[in-house]
PDB file of C-alpha atoms in Angstrom:
ATOM      1  CA  MET T   1     125.641 -24.328 104.382  1.00 63.00           C
ATOM      2  CA  LEU T   2     127.295 -24.983 107.759  1.00 60.00           C
ATOM      3  CA  GLU T   3     124.425 -27.201 108.839  1.00 66.00           C
ATOM      4  CA  TYR T   4     124.788 -29.258 105.666  1.00 56.00           C
ATOM      5  CA  ILE T   5     128.539 -29.693 106.210  1.00 64.00           C
ATOM      6  CA  LEU T   6     128.059 -30.719 109.851  1.00 63.00           C
ATOM      7  CA  SER T   7     125.444 -33.257 108.827  1.00 67.00           C
ATOM      8  CA  ASN T   8     127.680 -34.908 106.232  1.00 69.00           C
ATOM      9  CA  PRO T   9     130.420 -37.141 107.808  1.00 74.00           C
ATOM     10  CA  TRP T  10     132.802 -36.793 104.814  1.00 78.00           C
ATOM     11  CA  LEU T  11     132.486 -33.001 104.667  1.00 80.00           C
ATOM     12  CA  LEU T  12     132.797 -32.900 108.461  1.00 79.00           C
ATOM     13  CA  ALA T  13     136.094 -34.826 108.343  1.00 82.00           C
ATOM     14  CA  LEU T  14     137.290 -32.542 105.510  1.00 88.00           C
ATOM     15  CA  MET T  15     136.357 -29.482 107.590  1.00 86.00           C
ATOM     16  CA  LEU T  16     138.436 -30.802 110.494  1.00 85.00           C
ATOM     17  CA  ILE T  17     141.463 -31.452 108.240  1.00 87.00           C
ATOM     18  CA  ILE T  18     141.230 -28.036 106.598  1.00 89.00           C
ATOM     19  CA  GLY T  19     140.927 -26.450 110.049  1.00 86.00           C
ATOM     20  CA  LEU T  20     144.093 -28.203 111.231  1.00 85.00           C
ATOM     21  CA  VAL T  21     145.990 -27.126 108.098  1.00 87.00           C
ATOM     22  CA  LEU T  22     144.867 -23.489 108.499  1.00 88.00           C
ATOM     23  CA  LEU T  23     145.769 -23.565 112.184  1.00 84.00           C
ATOM     24  CA  VAL T  24     149.286 -24.905 111.596  1.00 81.00           C
ATOM     25  CA  LYS T  25     150.012 -22.713 108.591  1.00 86.00           C
ATOM     26  CA  GLY T  26     148.530 -19.713 110.302  1.00 85.00           C
ATOM     27  CA  ALA T  27     150.909 -20.171 113.214  1.00 83.00           C
ATOM     28  CA  ASP T  28     153.869 -20.490 110.801  1.00 83.00           C
ATOM     29  CA  TRP T  29     152.888 -17.329 108.885  1.00 87.00           C
ATOM     30  CA  LEU T  30     152.379 -15.401 112.117  1.00 84.00           C
ATOM     31  CA  VAL T  31     155.759 -16.443 113.484  1.00 82.00           C
ATOM     32  CA  ASP T  32     157.548 -15.625 110.194  1.00 85.00           C
ATOM     33  CA  GLY T  33     155.920 -12.229 109.908  1.00 86.00           C
ATOM     34  CA  ALA T  34     156.336 -11.291 113.562  1.00 85.00           C
ATOM     35  CA  SER T  35     159.983 -12.473 113.517  1.00 83.00           C
ATOM     36  CA  ALA T  36     160.679 -10.298 110.488  1.00 83.00           C
ATOM     37  CA  VAL T  37     159.124  -7.229 112.122  1.00 83.00           C
ATOM     38  CA  ALA T  38     161.085  -7.899 115.326  1.00 80.00           C
ATOM     39  CA  LYS T  39     164.303  -8.309 113.310  1.00 77.00           C
ATOM     40  CA  GLN T  40     163.727  -4.938 111.598  1.00 79.00           C
ATOM     41  CA  SER T  41     163.165  -3.388 115.016  1.00 76.00           C
ATOM     42  CA  GLY T  42     166.658  -4.380 116.106  1.00 74.00           C
ATOM     43  CA  ILE T  43     165.655  -7.216 118.418  1.00 72.00           C
ATOM     44  CA  SER T  44     168.284  -9.955 118.712  1.00 69.00           C
ATOM     45  CA  ASP T  45     167.743 -13.394 117.176  1.00 64.00           C
ATOM     46  CA  LEU T  46     168.003 -14.981 120.642  1.00 60.00           C
ATOM     47  CA  VAL T  47     165.208 -12.831 122.057  1.00 68.00           C
ATOM     48  CA  ILE T  48     163.074 -13.505 118.976  1.00 69.00           C
ATOM     49  CA  GLY T  49     163.520 -17.227 119.531  1.00 67.00           C
ATOM     50  CA  LEU T  50     162.668 -17.004 123.203  1.00 61.00           C
ATOM     51  CA  THR T  51     159.565 -14.907 122.639  1.00 70.00           C
ATOM     52  CA  VAL T  52     158.021 -14.709 119.179  1.00 75.00           C
ATOM     53  CA  VAL T  53     158.875 -18.246 118.102  1.00 71.00           C
ATOM     54  CA  ALA T  54     158.198 -19.779 121.515  1.00 73.00           C
ATOM     55  CA  PHE T  55     154.796 -18.180 121.763  1.00 78.00           C
ATOM     56  CA  GLY T  56     154.080 -18.995 118.114  1.00 78.00           C
ATOM     57  CA  THR T  57     154.494 -22.702 118.630  1.00 76.00           C
ATOM     58  CA  SER T  58     151.700 -22.610 121.221  1.00 81.00           C
ATOM     59  CA  MET T  59     149.337 -20.534 119.075  1.00 85.00           C
ATOM     60  CA  PRO T  60     147.398 -23.546 117.702  1.00 85.00           C
ATOM     61  CA  GLU T  61     146.525 -24.685 121.257  1.00 85.00           C
ATOM     62  CA  PHE T  62     145.890 -21.083 122.351  1.00 88.00           C
ATOM     63  CA  VAL T  63     143.434 -20.304 119.514  1.00 88.00           C
ATOM     64  CA  VAL T  64     141.551 -23.618 119.905  1.00 87.00           C
ATOM     65  CA  ASN T  65     141.207 -22.864 123.609  1.00 88.00           C
ATOM     66  CA  MET T  66     139.961 -19.313 123.081  1.00 88.00           C
ATOM     67  CA  VAL T  67     137.381 -20.476 120.515  1.00 87.00           C
ATOM     68  CA  SER T  68     136.346 -23.326 122.822  1.00 87.00           C
ATOM     69  CA  VAL T  69     135.931 -20.948 125.756  1.00 87.00           C
ATOM     70  CA  ALA T  70     133.956 -18.483 123.618  1.00 84.00           C
ATOM     71  CA  ASP T  71     131.651 -21.293 122.444  1.00 84.00           C
ATOM     72  CA  GLY T  72     131.268 -22.665 125.995  1.00 83.00           C
ATOM     73  CA  VAL T  73     133.007 -25.978 125.124  1.00 82.00           C
ATOM     74  CA  THR T  74     135.177 -25.953 128.240  1.00 83.00           C
ATOM     75  CA  ASP T  75     135.904 -29.688 128.219  1.00 85.00           C
ATOM     76  CA  LEU T  76     137.622 -29.250 124.870  1.00 85.00           C
ATOM     77  CA  ALA T  77     139.702 -26.354 126.217  1.00 86.00           C
ATOM     78  CA  LEU T  78     141.029 -28.495 129.078  1.00 89.00           C
ATOM     79  CA  THR T  79     141.635 -31.701 127.123  1.00 89.00           C
ATOM     80  CA  ASN T  80     143.246 -29.892 124.240  1.00 88.00           C
ATOM     81  CA  ILE T  81     146.049 -28.871 126.600  1.00 91.00           C
ATOM     82  CA  LEU T  82     146.308 -32.042 128.681  1.00 91.00           C
ATOM     83  CA  GLY T  83     146.037 -34.186 125.522  1.00 90.00           C
ATOM     84  CA  SER T  84     148.678 -32.171 123.682  1.00 90.00           C
ATOM     85  CA  ASN T  85     151.101 -32.482 126.604  1.00 92.00           C
ATOM     86  CA  ILE T  86     150.476 -36.212 126.913  1.00 94.00           C
ATOM     87  CA  ILE T  87     151.047 -36.719 123.184  1.00 93.00           C
ATOM     88  CA  ASN T  88     154.127 -34.463 123.231  1.00 90.00           C
ATOM     89  CA  THR T  89     155.778 -36.481 125.998  1.00 93.00           C
ATOM     90  CA  PHE T  90     154.677 -40.029 125.317  1.00 95.00           C
ATOM     91  CA  VAL T  91     154.285 -40.110 121.521  1.00 93.00           C
ATOM     92  CA  ILE T  92     156.686 -37.475 120.170  1.00 90.00           C
ATOM     93  CA  LEU T  93     159.548 -38.177 122.571  1.00 92.00           C
ATOM     94  CA  GLY T  94     158.793 -41.908 122.439  1.00 93.00           C
ATOM     95  CA  LEU T  95     159.018 -42.089 118.649  1.00 90.00           C
ATOM     96  CA  THR T  96     162.002 -39.728 118.521  1.00 90.00           C
ATOM     97  CA  ALA T  97     163.961 -41.794 121.062  1.00 91.00           C
ATOM     98  CA  ILE T  98     163.252 -45.008 119.190  1.00 92.00           C
ATOM     99  CA  VAL T  99     164.635 -43.466 115.966  1.00 89.00           C
ATOM    100  CA  TYR T 100     167.651 -42.025 117.795  1.00 88.00           C
ATOM    101  CA  PRO T 101     168.363 -41.539 121.560  1.00 89.00           C
ATOM    102  CA  VAL T 102     167.324 -38.093 122.771  1.00 86.00           C
ATOM    103  CA  VAL T 103     169.945 -35.976 124.529  1.00 84.00           C
ATOM    104  CA  SER T 104     168.993 -33.816 127.510  1.00 81.00           C
ATOM    105  CA  GLN T 105     170.524 -30.493 128.442  1.00 80.00           C
ATOM    106  CA  LYS T 106     171.385 -29.567 132.021  1.00 81.00           C
ATOM    107  CA  ARG T 107     168.716 -26.865 132.221  1.00 80.00           C
ATOM    108  CA  SER T 108     166.030 -29.281 131.028  1.00 82.00           C
ATOM    109  CA  ARG T 109     166.969 -31.820 133.695  1.00 84.00           C
ATOM    110  CA  ASN T 110     167.212 -29.351 136.540  1.00 86.00           C
ATOM    111  CA  PHE T 111     164.455 -26.794 135.771  1.00 88.00           C
ATOM    112  CA  ASP T 112     162.201 -27.410 132.761  1.00 88.00           C
ATOM    113  CA  ILE T 113     161.285 -31.065 133.431  1.00 90.00           C
ATOM    114  CA  PRO T 114     160.521 -30.481 137.135  1.00 92.00           C
ATOM    115  CA  LEU T 115     158.393 -27.459 136.153  1.00 92.00           C
ATOM    116  CA  SER T 116     156.561 -29.647 133.649  1.00 91.00           C
ATOM    117  CA  ILE T 117     155.874 -32.231 136.403  1.00 91.00           C
ATOM    118  CA  ILE T 118     154.518 -29.453 138.650  1.00 92.00           C
ATOM    119  CA  ALA T 119     152.186 -28.372 135.800  1.00 90.00           C
ATOM    120  CA  GLY T 120     150.220 -31.629 135.931  1.00 86.00           C
ATOM    121  CA  VAL T 121     150.190 -31.542 139.714  1.00 87.00           C
ATOM    122  CA  LEU T 122     148.829 -27.989 139.725  1.00 89.00           C
ATOM    123  CA  VAL T 123     145.985 -28.921 137.358  1.00 88.00           C
ATOM    124  CA  PHE T 124     145.073 -31.745 139.729  1.00 83.00           C
ATOM    125  CA  ALA T 125     145.288 -29.345 142.702  1.00 84.00           C
ATOM    126  CA  CYS T 126     142.967 -26.892 140.912  1.00 81.00           C
ATOM    127  CA  VAL T 127     140.422 -29.655 140.608  1.00 77.00           C
ATOM    128  CA  ALA T 128     140.837 -31.067 144.128  1.00 71.00           C
ATOM    129  CA  VAL T 129     140.870 -27.754 146.029  1.00 67.00           C
ATOM    130  CA  ARG T 130     137.976 -25.338 145.947  1.00 58.00           C
ATOM    131  CA  SER T 131     138.751 -21.706 145.239  1.00 52.00           C
ATOM    132  CA  PRO T 132     138.855 -19.512 148.375  1.00 50.00           C
ATOM    133  CA  PHE T 133     137.254 -16.670 146.390  1.00 47.00           C
ATOM    134  CA  GLY T 134     133.764 -18.145 146.220  1.00 47.00           C
ATOM    135  CA  GLU T 135     133.885 -19.416 142.639  1.00 50.00           C
ATOM    136  CA  ASP T 136     131.307 -22.155 142.104  1.00 50.00           C
ATOM    137  CA  GLY T 137     132.271 -25.687 141.201  1.00 52.00           C
ATOM    138  CA  GLN T 138     135.650 -27.383 140.878  1.00 68.00           C
ATOM    139  CA  GLY T 139     138.052 -27.174 137.994  1.00 79.00           C
ATOM    140  CA  VAL T 140     140.566 -24.585 136.858  1.00 88.00           C
ATOM    141  CA  THR T 141     139.010 -21.395 138.238  1.00 88.00           C
ATOM    142  CA  ARG T 142     140.135 -17.844 137.618  1.00 89.00           C
ATOM    143  CA  MET T 143     142.269 -18.057 140.759  1.00 89.00           C
ATOM    144  CA  GLY T 144     143.837 -21.208 139.357  1.00 89.00           C
ATOM    145  CA  GLY T 145     144.482 -19.380 136.113  1.00 92.00           C
ATOM    146  CA  ILE T 146     146.180 -16.518 137.939  1.00 93.00           C
ATOM    147  CA  ILE T 147     148.437 -19.005 139.779  1.00 93.00           C
ATOM    148  CA  LEU T 148     149.363 -20.710 136.471  1.00 94.00           C
ATOM    149  CA  MET T 149     150.140 -17.368 134.826  1.00 95.00           C
ATOM    150  CA  THR T 150     152.277 -16.288 137.806  1.00 95.00           C
ATOM    151  CA  VAL T 151     154.379 -19.429 137.453  1.00 94.00           C
ATOM    152  CA  PHE T 152     154.624 -18.785 133.708  1.00 93.00           C
ATOM    153  CA  LEU T 153     155.961 -15.266 134.310  1.00 94.00           C
ATOM    154  CA  TYR T 154     158.590 -16.736 136.640  1.00 93.00           C
ATOM    155  CA  PHE T 155     159.494 -19.246 133.911  1.00 91.00           C
ATOM    156  CA  LEU T 156     159.958 -16.427 131.375  1.00 89.00           C
ATOM    157  CA  TYR T 157     162.110 -14.455 133.838  1.00 89.00           C
ATOM    158  CA  ASN T 158     164.230 -17.506 134.603  1.00 87.00           C
ATOM    159  CA  THR T 159     164.582 -18.343 130.891  1.00 83.00           C
ATOM    160  CA  PHE T 160     165.806 -14.854 129.976  1.00 83.00           C
ATOM    161  CA  ARG T 161     168.156 -14.758 132.964  1.00 85.00           C
ATOM    162  CA  HIS T 162     169.599 -18.129 132.002  1.00 77.00           C
ATOM    163  CA  ALA T 163     170.021 -17.035 128.377  1.00 75.00           C
ATOM    164  CA  LYS T 164     171.877 -13.920 129.529  1.00 76.00           C
ATOM    165  CA  ASP T 165     174.127 -15.818 131.976  1.00 74.00           C
ATOM    166  CA  HIS T 166     174.774 -18.799 129.681  1.00 68.00           C
ATOM    167  CA  PRO T 167     174.697 -17.504 126.069  1.00 64.00           C
ATOM    168  CA  ASP T 168     176.971 -20.356 124.979  1.00 61.00           C
ATOM    169  CA  GLU T 169     174.291 -22.980 125.856  1.00 58.00           C
ATOM    170  CA  ILE T 170     171.617 -21.453 123.610  1.00 57.00           C
ATOM    171  CA  GLU T 171     172.016 -21.452 119.854  1.00 56.00           C
ATOM    172  CA  ALA T 172     170.247 -18.518 118.308  1.00 54.00           C
ATOM    173  CA  GLU T 173     168.745 -19.069 114.871  1.00 59.00           C
ATOM    174  CA  SER T 174     169.263 -16.526 112.128  1.00 62.00           C
ATOM    175  CA  TYR T 175     166.000 -14.888 111.046  1.00 62.00           C
ATOM    176  CA  LYS T 176     166.092 -13.519 107.512  1.00 67.00           C
ATOM    177  CA  PRO T 177     164.850  -9.984 106.968  1.00 72.00           C
ATOM    178  CA  MET T 178     161.912  -9.373 104.592  1.00 79.00           C
ATOM    179  CA  PRO T 179     160.033  -6.303 103.306  1.00 83.00           C
ATOM    180  CA  LEU T 180     157.765  -4.771 105.916  1.00 82.00           C
ATOM    181  CA  PHE T 181     154.629  -5.075 103.781  1.00 85.00           C
ATOM    182  CA  LYS T 182     155.267  -8.775 103.283  1.00 87.00           C
ATOM    183  CA  ALA T 183     155.799  -9.277 107.005  1.00 85.00           C
ATOM    184  CA  VAL T 184     152.528  -7.460 107.786  1.00 87.00           C
ATOM    185  CA  LEU T 185     150.671  -9.512 105.167  1.00 91.00           C
ATOM    186  CA  LEU T 186     152.028 -12.708 106.749  1.00 87.00           C
ATOM    187  CA  ILE T 187     150.905 -11.594 110.193  1.00 88.00           C
ATOM    188  CA  LEU T 188     147.416 -10.783 108.949  1.00 91.00           C
ATOM    189  CA  ALA T 189     147.211 -14.013 106.965  1.00 91.00           C
ATOM    190  CA  GLY T 190     148.477 -15.954 109.994  1.00 87.00           C
ATOM    191  CA  LEU T 191     145.899 -14.439 112.302  1.00 88.00           C
ATOM    192  CA  ALA T 192     143.118 -15.096 109.777  1.00 91.00           C
ATOM    193  CA  GLY T 193     144.270 -18.690 109.344  1.00 88.00           C
ATOM    194  CA  LEU T 194     144.431 -19.249 113.114  1.00 87.00           C
ATOM    195  CA  VAL T 195     140.952 -17.836 113.756  1.00 87.00           C
ATOM    196  CA  ALA T 196     139.311 -19.666 110.825  1.00 89.00           C
ATOM    197  CA  GLY T 197     141.123 -22.898 111.601  1.00 86.00           C
ATOM    198  CA  GLY T 198     140.252 -22.705 115.280  1.00 84.00           C
ATOM    199  CA  GLU T 199     136.553 -22.130 114.518  1.00 85.00           C
ATOM    200  CA  MET T 200     136.494 -25.050 112.078  1.00 85.00           C
ATOM    201  CA  ILE T 201     138.241 -27.422 114.450  1.00 86.00           C
ATOM    202  CA  VAL T 202     136.024 -26.665 117.437  1.00 84.00           C
ATOM    203  CA  LYS T 203     132.756 -26.879 115.500  1.00 84.00           C
ATOM    204  CA  SER T 204     133.744 -30.093 113.691  1.00 86.00           C
ATOM    205  CA  ALA T 205     135.165 -31.690 116.868  1.00 83.00           C
ATOM    206  CA  VAL T 206     131.967 -31.025 118.803  1.00 81.00           C
ATOM    207  CA  GLN T 207     129.853 -32.474 115.988  1.00 84.00           C
ATOM    208  CA  ILE T 208     132.068 -35.542 115.659  1.00 82.00           C
ATOM    209  CA  ALA T 209     131.756 -36.133 119.412  1.00 77.00           C
ATOM    210  CA  THR T 210     127.979 -35.878 119.140  1.00 78.00           C
ATOM    211  CA  ASP T 211     127.811 -38.225 116.103  1.00 81.00           C
ATOM    212  CA  LEU T 212     130.013 -40.814 117.798  1.00 79.00           C
ATOM    213  CA  GLY T 213     128.204 -40.577 121.100  1.00 78.00           C
ATOM    214  CA  VAL T 214     131.362 -39.723 123.079  1.00 77.00           C
ATOM    215  CA  SER T 215     132.251 -36.679 125.146  1.00 79.00           C
ATOM    216  CA  ASP T 216     133.982 -33.538 123.882  1.00 78.00           C
ATOM    217  CA  ALA T 217     136.814 -34.506 126.285  1.00 82.00           C
ATOM    218  CA  ILE T 218     137.632 -37.699 124.372  1.00 85.00           C
ATOM    219  CA  ILE T 219     137.775 -35.851 121.050  1.00 84.00           C
ATOM    220  CA  GLY T 220     139.965 -33.170 122.618  1.00 82.00           C
ATOM    221  CA  LEU T 221     142.352 -35.774 124.075  1.00 86.00           C
ATOM    222  CA  THR T 222     142.713 -37.600 120.787  1.00 83.00           C
ATOM    223  CA  VAL T 223     141.809 -35.892 117.474  1.00 82.00           C
ATOM    224  CA  VAL T 224     142.331 -32.266 118.431  1.00 84.00           C
ATOM    225  CA  ALA T 225     145.396 -32.824 120.624  1.00 85.00           C
ATOM    226  CA  LEU T 226     147.086 -34.968 117.985  1.00 83.00           C
ATOM    227  CA  GLY T 227     146.270 -32.487 115.235  1.00 80.00           C
ATOM    228  CA  THR T 228     147.806 -29.519 117.071  1.00 79.00           C
ATOM    229  CA  SER T 229     150.900 -31.643 117.902  1.00 80.00           C
ATOM    230  CA  LEU T 230     151.535 -32.940 114.364  1.00 76.00           C
ATOM    231  CA  PRO T 231     154.119 -30.219 113.446  1.00 73.00           C
ATOM    232  CA  GLU T 232     156.223 -31.022 116.523  1.00 73.00           C
ATOM    233  CA  LEU T 233     155.922 -34.734 115.806  1.00 77.00           C
ATOM    234  CA  ALA T 234     157.111 -34.416 112.203  1.00 73.00           C
ATOM    235  CA  THR T 235     159.950 -32.009 113.098  1.00 72.00           C
ATOM    236  CA  SER T 236     161.246 -34.194 115.979  1.00 77.00           C
ATOM    237  CA  VAL T 237     161.160 -37.484 114.096  1.00 76.00           C
ATOM    238  CA  ILE T 238     162.865 -35.979 111.007  1.00 74.00           C
ATOM    239  CA  ALA T 239     165.561 -34.445 113.228  1.00 72.00           C
ATOM    240  CA  ALA T 240     166.085 -37.807 114.947  1.00 75.00           C
ATOM    241  CA  ALA T 241     166.434 -39.529 111.593  1.00 75.00           C
ATOM    242  CA  LYS T 242     169.249 -37.060 110.839  1.00 72.00           C
ATOM    243  CA  HIS T 243     170.818 -37.679 114.296  1.00 73.00           C
ATOM    244  CA  ASN T 244     170.180 -34.015 115.115  1.00 66.00           C
ATOM    245  CA  CYS T 245     167.701 -34.256 118.024  1.00 65.00           C
ATOM    246  CA  ASP T 246     169.725 -32.584 120.742  1.00 62.00           C
ATOM    247  CA  ILE T 247     167.097 -29.847 121.147  1.00 69.00           C
ATOM    248  CA  ALA T 248     164.053 -32.138 120.785  1.00 74.00           C
ATOM    249  CA  LEU T 249     163.611 -32.644 124.517  1.00 80.00           C
ATOM    250  CA  GLY T 250     163.890 -28.944 125.320  1.00 77.00           C
ATOM    251  CA  ASN T 251     161.344 -28.069 122.590  1.00 77.00           C
ATOM    252  CA  VAL T 252     158.801 -30.651 123.772  1.00 85.00           C
ATOM    253  CA  ILE T 253     159.102 -29.816 127.483  1.00 86.00           C
ATOM    254  CA  GLY T 254     159.060 -26.089 126.685  1.00 84.00           C
ATOM    255  CA  SER T 255     155.879 -26.562 124.673  1.00 85.00           C
ATOM    256  CA  ASN T 256     154.287 -28.438 127.628  1.00 90.00           C
ATOM    257  CA  ILE T 257     155.183 -25.556 129.954  1.00 91.00           C
ATOM    258  CA  PHE T 258     153.706 -22.950 127.603  1.00 90.00           C
ATOM    259  CA  ASN T 259     150.558 -25.019 127.102  1.00 91.00           C
ATOM    260  CA  VAL T 260     149.664 -25.399 130.786  1.00 92.00           C
ATOM    261  CA  TYR T 261     150.974 -22.222 132.367  1.00 94.00           C
ATOM    262  CA  PHE T 262     150.271 -19.748 129.545  1.00 93.00           C
ATOM    263  CA  VAL T 263     147.462 -21.198 127.408  1.00 92.00           C
ATOM    264  CA  LEU T 264     145.477 -22.929 130.158  1.00 93.00           C
ATOM    265  CA  GLY T 265     146.151 -20.081 132.585  1.00 93.00           C
ATOM    266  CA  THR T 266     144.880 -17.483 130.109  1.00 93.00           C
ATOM    267  CA  SER T 267     141.831 -19.621 129.257  1.00 92.00           C
ATOM    268  CA  ALA T 268     140.854 -20.023 132.901  1.00 92.00           C
ATOM    269  CA  ILE T 269     141.211 -16.289 133.536  1.00 93.00           C
ATOM    270  CA  VAL T 270     138.902 -15.540 130.583  1.00 91.00           C
ATOM    271  CA  HIS T 271     136.400 -18.219 131.604  1.00 89.00           C
ATOM    272  CA  PRO T 272     136.629 -20.708 134.533  1.00 89.00           C
ATOM    273  CA  LEU T 273     137.024 -24.285 133.251  1.00 89.00           C
ATOM    274  CA  PRO T 274     134.855 -26.829 135.132  1.00 87.00           C
ATOM    275  CA  ALA T 275     136.226 -30.306 135.756  1.00 85.00           C
ATOM    276  CA  TYR T 276     135.142 -33.125 133.471  1.00 85.00           C
ATOM    277  CA  ASP T 277     134.984 -36.913 134.030  1.00 83.00           C
ATOM    278  CA  GLY T 278     138.513 -38.261 133.808  1.00 85.00           C
ATOM    279  CA  ILE T 279     140.407 -35.019 134.385  1.00 87.00           C
ATOM    280  CA  VAL T 280     142.226 -36.410 137.422  1.00 86.00           C
ATOM    281  CA  MET T 281     143.635 -39.314 135.414  1.00 89.00           C
ATOM    282  CA  ASP T 282     144.569 -37.043 132.494  1.00 91.00           C
ATOM    283  CA  ALA T 283     146.319 -34.532 134.766  1.00 89.00           C
ATOM    284  CA  TRP T 284     148.294 -37.270 136.484  1.00 89.00           C
ATOM    285  CA  MET T 285     149.128 -38.810 133.109  1.00 92.00           C
ATOM    286  CA  ALA T 286     150.578 -35.486 131.970  1.00 91.00           C
ATOM    287  CA  ALA T 287     152.685 -35.299 135.159  1.00 91.00           C
ATOM    288  CA  THR T 288     153.689 -38.984 134.889  1.00 93.00           C
ATOM    289  CA  GLY T 289     155.092 -38.440 131.381  1.00 93.00           C
ATOM    290  CA  SER T 290     157.466 -35.775 132.653  1.00 92.00           C
ATOM    291  CA  ILE T 291     158.386 -37.945 135.675  1.00 94.00           C
ATOM    292  CA  LEU T 292     159.307 -40.866 133.370  1.00 95.00           C
ATOM    293  CA  VAL T 293     161.355 -38.570 131.116  1.00 93.00           C
ATOM    294  CA  TRP T 294     163.214 -37.218 134.163  1.00 92.00           C
ATOM    295  CA  LEU T 295     163.907 -40.765 135.431  1.00 93.00           C
ATOM    296  CA  PHE T 296     165.087 -41.923 131.998  1.00 93.00           C
ATOM    297  CA  VAL T 297     167.627 -39.110 131.554  1.00 91.00           C
ATOM    298  CA  LYS T 298     168.887 -39.646 135.122  1.00 87.00           C
ATOM    299  CA  SER T 299     169.324 -43.376 134.645  1.00 86.00           C
ATOM    300  CA  ASN T 300     172.444 -43.234 132.464  1.00 83.00           C
ATOM    301  CA  ARG T 301     175.671 -41.296 132.284  1.00 83.00           C
ATOM    302  CA  GLU T 302     174.905 -39.948 128.810  1.00 82.00           C
ATOM    303  CA  ARG T 303     171.712 -38.293 130.212  1.00 84.00           C
ATOM    304  CA  LYS T 304     169.731 -39.537 127.227  1.00 87.00           C
ATOM    305  CA  ILE T 305     166.312 -41.082 126.678  1.00 90.00           C
ATOM    306  CA  GLN T 306     167.475 -44.418 125.247  1.00 91.00           C
ATOM    307  CA  ARG T 307     165.528 -46.465 122.713  1.00 91.00           C
ATOM    308  CA  TRP T 308     164.130 -48.691 125.474  1.00 93.00           C
ATOM    309  CA  GLY T 309     162.836 -45.569 127.223  1.00 94.00           C
ATOM    310  CA  GLY T 310     161.096 -44.473 124.053  1.00 93.00           C
ATOM    311  CA  ALA T 311     159.471 -47.888 123.795  1.00 96.00           C
ATOM    312  CA  VAL T 312     158.235 -47.638 127.393  1.00 96.00           C
ATOM    313  CA  LEU T 313     156.711 -44.219 126.728  1.00 96.00           C
ATOM    314  CA  LEU T 314     154.773 -45.536 123.722  1.00 96.00           C
ATOM    315  CA  ILE T 315     153.582 -48.659 125.558  1.00 96.00           C
ATOM    316  CA  VAL T 316     152.341 -46.594 128.519  1.00 96.00           C
ATOM    317  CA  TYR T 317     150.502 -44.223 126.178  1.00 96.00           C
ATOM    318  CA  ALA T 318     148.892 -47.111 124.283  1.00 95.00           C
ATOM    319  CA  ALA T 319     147.648 -48.608 127.583  1.00 95.00           C
ATOM    320  CA  TYR T 320     146.339 -45.208 128.743  1.00 94.00           C
ATOM    321  CA  LEU T 321     144.566 -44.488 125.456  1.00 91.00           C
ATOM    322  CA  THR T 322     143.002 -47.956 125.338  1.00 92.00           C
ATOM    323  CA  TYR T 323     141.638 -47.475 128.860  1.00 91.00           C
ATOM    324  CA  ARG T 324     140.263 -44.012 128.155  1.00 89.00           C
ATOM    325  CA  LEU T 325     138.565 -45.087 124.928  1.00 85.00           C
ATOM    326  CA  TYR T 326     137.195 -48.283 126.464  1.00 84.00           C
ATOM    327  CA  ASN T 327     135.597 -46.329 129.271  1.00 80.00           C
ATOM    328  CA  ALA T 328     134.249 -43.700 126.860  1.00 69.00           C
ATOM    329  CA  VAL T 329     131.755 -46.058 125.229  1.00 57.00           C
TER     330      VAL T 329
END
């Protein structure tokens, strides 16, 4: 049955779409169920938002990476993260800013954005510098994964300390309680959806790459990365249309930080990720996006990404994507 689906282009496309839907809905169900259990356990809404919800938004990328690593499709694991971060910064923030200028918060300007810039630089460093622990090849080795996870733990510590010292700067959402059995069912359904969706996405993406005669990396940078970023894209643009995008920048940059330091770090610890053709450009592109955002918010007194900044982000992404696709064929 699976071989028949993979050999039929229409069923293959349908399999990819269903996988993306299961992945996104699975993450939503998991977050809702886990948030309800945490709420019943007496955990504050603020802590739930900083942990359960924050981790939940990176679950699609995390599951795709774990499945990719298990199947030995390491190029997809790397490009899923780099591609998601590039799309988050250039496409999501670009479109959001064009709809309505994006406000930046002081913490984002002084801590989160610089940390996001360092993320791209660290991926490049992992590729350029050989591991001192005798690991073969270049790429994100286990040592690189440990370094990324160490930075991520510092990020969590700093985030919680900032939330404790500046509670007025962080708006905690109100998570509604629900019966325990319903919360557990949501968690189980969410996990099942994530696993099934991840498997479907990886298998269909690899087959699509084979059929089109392009590398797994190109599919990861485009189709898979865009698919896992669609929820953030829809949420940010809708919020901008309602002139309520004051947290859009923090959400996007926070997602980028989770993706590289947590998801990529964990993936590399589980299985070293060899470099692929084009990884240097992709890593620098991810860093460049954060650099541009930082420059844009520093260029005006309102500390916003203005509409012209959003247009620049989209133009740069279009040029980058055209170059990558042109050189892929």
